[in-house]
Amino acid sequence: MKPLYGMTIHEAHDLLKKREISAVELTRAVLDRINAVEPLIDAYITITAGQAISDAEAADQAISRGDIRPLTGIPLAVKDLICTRGVRTTCASKMLENFTPPYDAAVMTKLNAAGAVMTGKVNMDEFAMGSSTENSAFKITRNPWDLNRVPGGSSGGSAAAVAADMCLGALGSDTGGSIRQPASHCGVVGLKPTYGRVSRFGLVAFASSLDQIGPLAKDITDAAILMDAVSGHDPKDATSVNREVPDYVAGLTRDIKGLTIGIPREYHASEGISPDVQTAIDGAADVFKNLGAQFVEISLPHTQYAVAAYYLIAPAEAGSNLARYDGVKYGFRAADPSGLMDMYCRTRSAGFGPEVQRRIMLGTYALSAGYYDAYYKKASQVRTLIRRDFEKAFKICDIILAPVAPTPAFPIGQNIDDPLAMYLSDIFTLSANLAGIPGLSAPCGFSKDGLPVGMQLLGNFFDEQTLLTAAFQFEQATDIHLKKPQLPAH
Amino acid sequence: MKISTQEVAHVARLARLTIDDAQLDLLAAQLGDILTYVETLNRLDTSGVEPTSHAVDICNVFRADEPVASLDRNAATANAPEALDGNFIVPKVIE
């Protein structure tokens, strides 16, 4: 039998249900695993061992009363920008280093009610701005497959923790690819839901019209379990959509014969896709063909403008959202201010890291007098064109198959001095956020150097089910998701 | 598009950031690169295209106008850098 920390959520659930293990045993195994490999990976910002054990004890009591649900007693990690009552929530920023939320995010209320056990808060790029987790104010998280490489970002801590068995599953957030890209780089599953599917109440805002919370998981079934737990309308998030949530797990076993998969001409022709990624995506297409899917070439003609539109819209929203960090209500305040203006400026310059300041500057510029029409409005119009591309495509296909990132995980430090190069690596993921559609990343192969490569499946609005079902059928037909990074056993 | 260090300093003031002189040059170069790149959007004719500010078409969302409990005042100020009796303390505003 594999070690308890190596279990998927559904495997651990089966053992808990049969009373072959206890939730406390499972949680202790995961906490021991965290202690053993955290010095190598640096995934966690805060480990909540004491609370985890007492939550596991409560889960065991519930189980002994016969109350067991899919997440009862399951140890999960949470990205450190999701508010957790009584547990500090730093956004990997000096600004919020000592911020302890007085309330839970809606997704935490749901996970707690579902009986889940939180093992701690995991690392990320500061305020979710980045593609490598190198922008954390606290630590650099390492890719479990190659410790000299980045785990991707911004949910790099979530992805690395799942890949290194330092939790059974995790929550992340995705504003421009921040769940899907690290999932791809770490060889795990990640899903960005449709905008409005999951409540953003208690998610620290980066770009409010793009942010979504979603799961990172060891396999598709686990991702579906987590989606079942966190999806749904919330009156506290006016942008969450009041629409029925299907039973995602129940829908996984549906047949995908006759499913039409679109291949975007523009993605295929895109320069900069590494041969490793192209080979893996072509291999995935063959698997789907054997499963009875059919393929159609589609066109997303505005793809080449997505990076430019995104890097105006997201910074503009961030500039506004991050105005709240002024040293007054919570967070860091610079010492001995000479007056209010001095306090604002020195607080923000000392509290925010370079990438966050760069994006605030970019966003402020794009919204400033005389530039609004040329930049922000223009980008918002291009956003309409990008959404229309997808609406048109989904008239002739059910889902779209695409790469997640142009290359496998890159070495730590490679792109850190060139922000534009880092932004361009988001080319395949940004469009889904601009359009609002769901996107799933699942392992589909390995590079010549043994690094995981993910495929991206994009779906129509609120059709997470077809993405999960197609990826589940793929997973059943292959054994790619079973390969693990080589870390010391214990 | 090139952006001058004076413009960078102006935007920094708007954003309430203090940027030192050495950083001004670096930021001017980096922002200039990014702005040059985003100007590829100008190749597109967008006349008559409605801007999208939100991915999902939601209009006003109302709830019943019923009072509900809000956060306890001391809990709300507990994270403040400086607070007293449920109030935020700030430096003197008016001399």
Short mmCIF file of C-alpha atoms in Angstrom, two decimals, chain B:
data_model
loop_
_atom_site.label_atom_id
_atom_site.label_comp_id
_atom_site.label_asym_id
_atom_site.label_seq_id
_atom_site.Cartn_x
_atom_site.Cartn_y
_atom_site.Cartn_z
CA MET B 1 6.22 54.14 -26.51
CA LYS B 2 8.86 55.87 -24.45
CA ILE B 3 7.90 57.16 -21.06
CA SER B 4 10.00 59.84 -19.36
CA THR B 5 11.22 59.67 -15.78
CA GLN B 6 9.10 62.78 -15.10
CA GLU B 7 5.99 60.89 -16.24
CA VAL B 8 6.96 57.91 -14.09
CA ALA B 9 7.35 60.22 -11.11
CA HIS B 10 3.93 61.75 -11.82
CA VAL B 11 2.23 58.33 -12.03
CA ALA B 12 4.02 57.25 -8.84
CA ARG B 13 2.53 60.28 -7.08
CA LEU B 14 -0.94 59.33 -8.34
CA ALA B 15 -0.41 55.77 -7.10
CA ARG B 16 0.97 56.97 -3.74
CA LEU B 17 4.32 55.29 -4.24
CA THR B 18 7.75 56.67 -3.43
CA ILE B 19 10.19 55.67 -6.16
CA ASP B 20 13.85 56.54 -5.65
CA ASP B 21 15.91 58.03 -8.48
CA ALA B 22 17.75 54.83 -9.36
CA GLN B 23 14.44 52.96 -9.68
CA LEU B 24 12.89 55.73 -11.78
CA ASP B 25 15.18 54.99 -14.73
CA LEU B 26 14.65 51.23 -14.50
CA LEU B 27 10.86 51.61 -14.25
CA ALA B 28 10.79 54.07 -17.15
CA ALA B 29 12.61 51.50 -19.30
CA GLN B 30 10.44 48.56 -18.20
CA LEU B 31 7.15 50.43 -18.52
CA GLY B 32 8.30 51.77 -21.90
CA ASP B 33 8.91 48.21 -23.13
CA ILE B 34 5.51 47.04 -21.92
CA LEU B 35 3.70 50.05 -23.39
CA THR B 36 5.43 49.54 -26.73
CA TYR B 37 4.25 45.96 -26.69
CA VAL B 38 0.63 46.76 -25.77
CA GLU B 39 0.46 49.24 -28.62
CA THR B 40 0.10 46.23 -30.93
CA LEU B 41 -3.59 46.65 -30.03
CA ASN B 42 -3.67 49.71 -32.26
CA ARG B 43 -3.39 47.41 -35.29
CA LEU B 44 -6.99 46.39 -34.58
CA ASP B 45 -9.91 48.48 -35.68
CA THR B 46 -12.25 48.46 -32.71
CA SER B 47 -14.59 51.25 -33.77
CA GLY B 48 -18.13 50.36 -32.82
CA VAL B 49 -17.07 47.45 -30.58
CA GLU B 50 -18.67 47.56 -27.14
CA PRO B 51 -16.08 47.32 -24.37
CA THR B 52 -16.36 44.36 -21.96
CA SER B 53 -15.76 45.25 -18.35
CA HIS B 54 -17.15 42.01 -17.00
CA ALA B 55 -16.99 38.45 -18.26
CA VAL B 56 -20.50 37.50 -17.24
CA ASP B 57 -23.44 39.63 -18.16
CA ILE B 58 -24.86 40.56 -14.78
CA CYS B 59 -26.89 43.68 -14.16
CA ASN B 60 -27.64 45.18 -10.79
CA VAL B 61 -27.94 42.62 -8.03
CA PHE B 62 -30.23 43.62 -5.22
CA ARG B 63 -31.04 42.05 -1.90
CA ALA B 64 -33.87 42.69 0.50
CA ASP B 65 -33.22 45.84 2.51
CA GLU B 66 -33.03 44.07 5.83
CA PRO B 67 -30.45 44.86 8.49
CA VAL B 68 -28.07 42.02 9.30
CA ALA B 69 -25.31 41.81 11.88
CA SER B 70 -21.99 43.28 10.75
CA LEU B 71 -18.46 42.66 11.92
CA ASP B 72 -17.83 43.52 15.56
CA ARG B 73 -16.12 46.91 15.74
CA ASN B 74 -13.16 45.74 17.78
CA ALA B 75 -12.66 42.76 15.45
CA ALA B 76 -12.73 45.18 12.53
CA THR B 77 -9.95 47.32 13.99
CA ALA B 78 -7.90 44.45 15.44
CA ASN B 79 -5.56 44.38 12.41
CA ALA B 80 -4.99 48.13 12.34
CA PRO B 81 -1.41 49.36 12.73
CA GLU B 82 -2.78 51.67 15.42
CA ALA B 83 -6.27 51.62 16.94
CA LEU B 84 -7.99 52.91 20.05
CA ASP B 85 -11.45 51.95 21.34
CA GLY B 86 -12.62 50.74 17.94
CA ASN B 87 -11.17 53.74 16.07
CA PHE B 88 -8.30 53.87 13.58
CA ILE B 89 -5.48 56.18 14.63
CA VAL B 90 -3.75 58.11 11.81
CA PRO B 91 -1.11 60.86 11.73
CA LYS B 92 -2.36 64.40 12.14
CA VAL B 93 -4.17 65.46 8.96
CA ILE B 94 -4.73 69.19 9.56
CA GLU B 95 -1.85 71.27 10.88
#
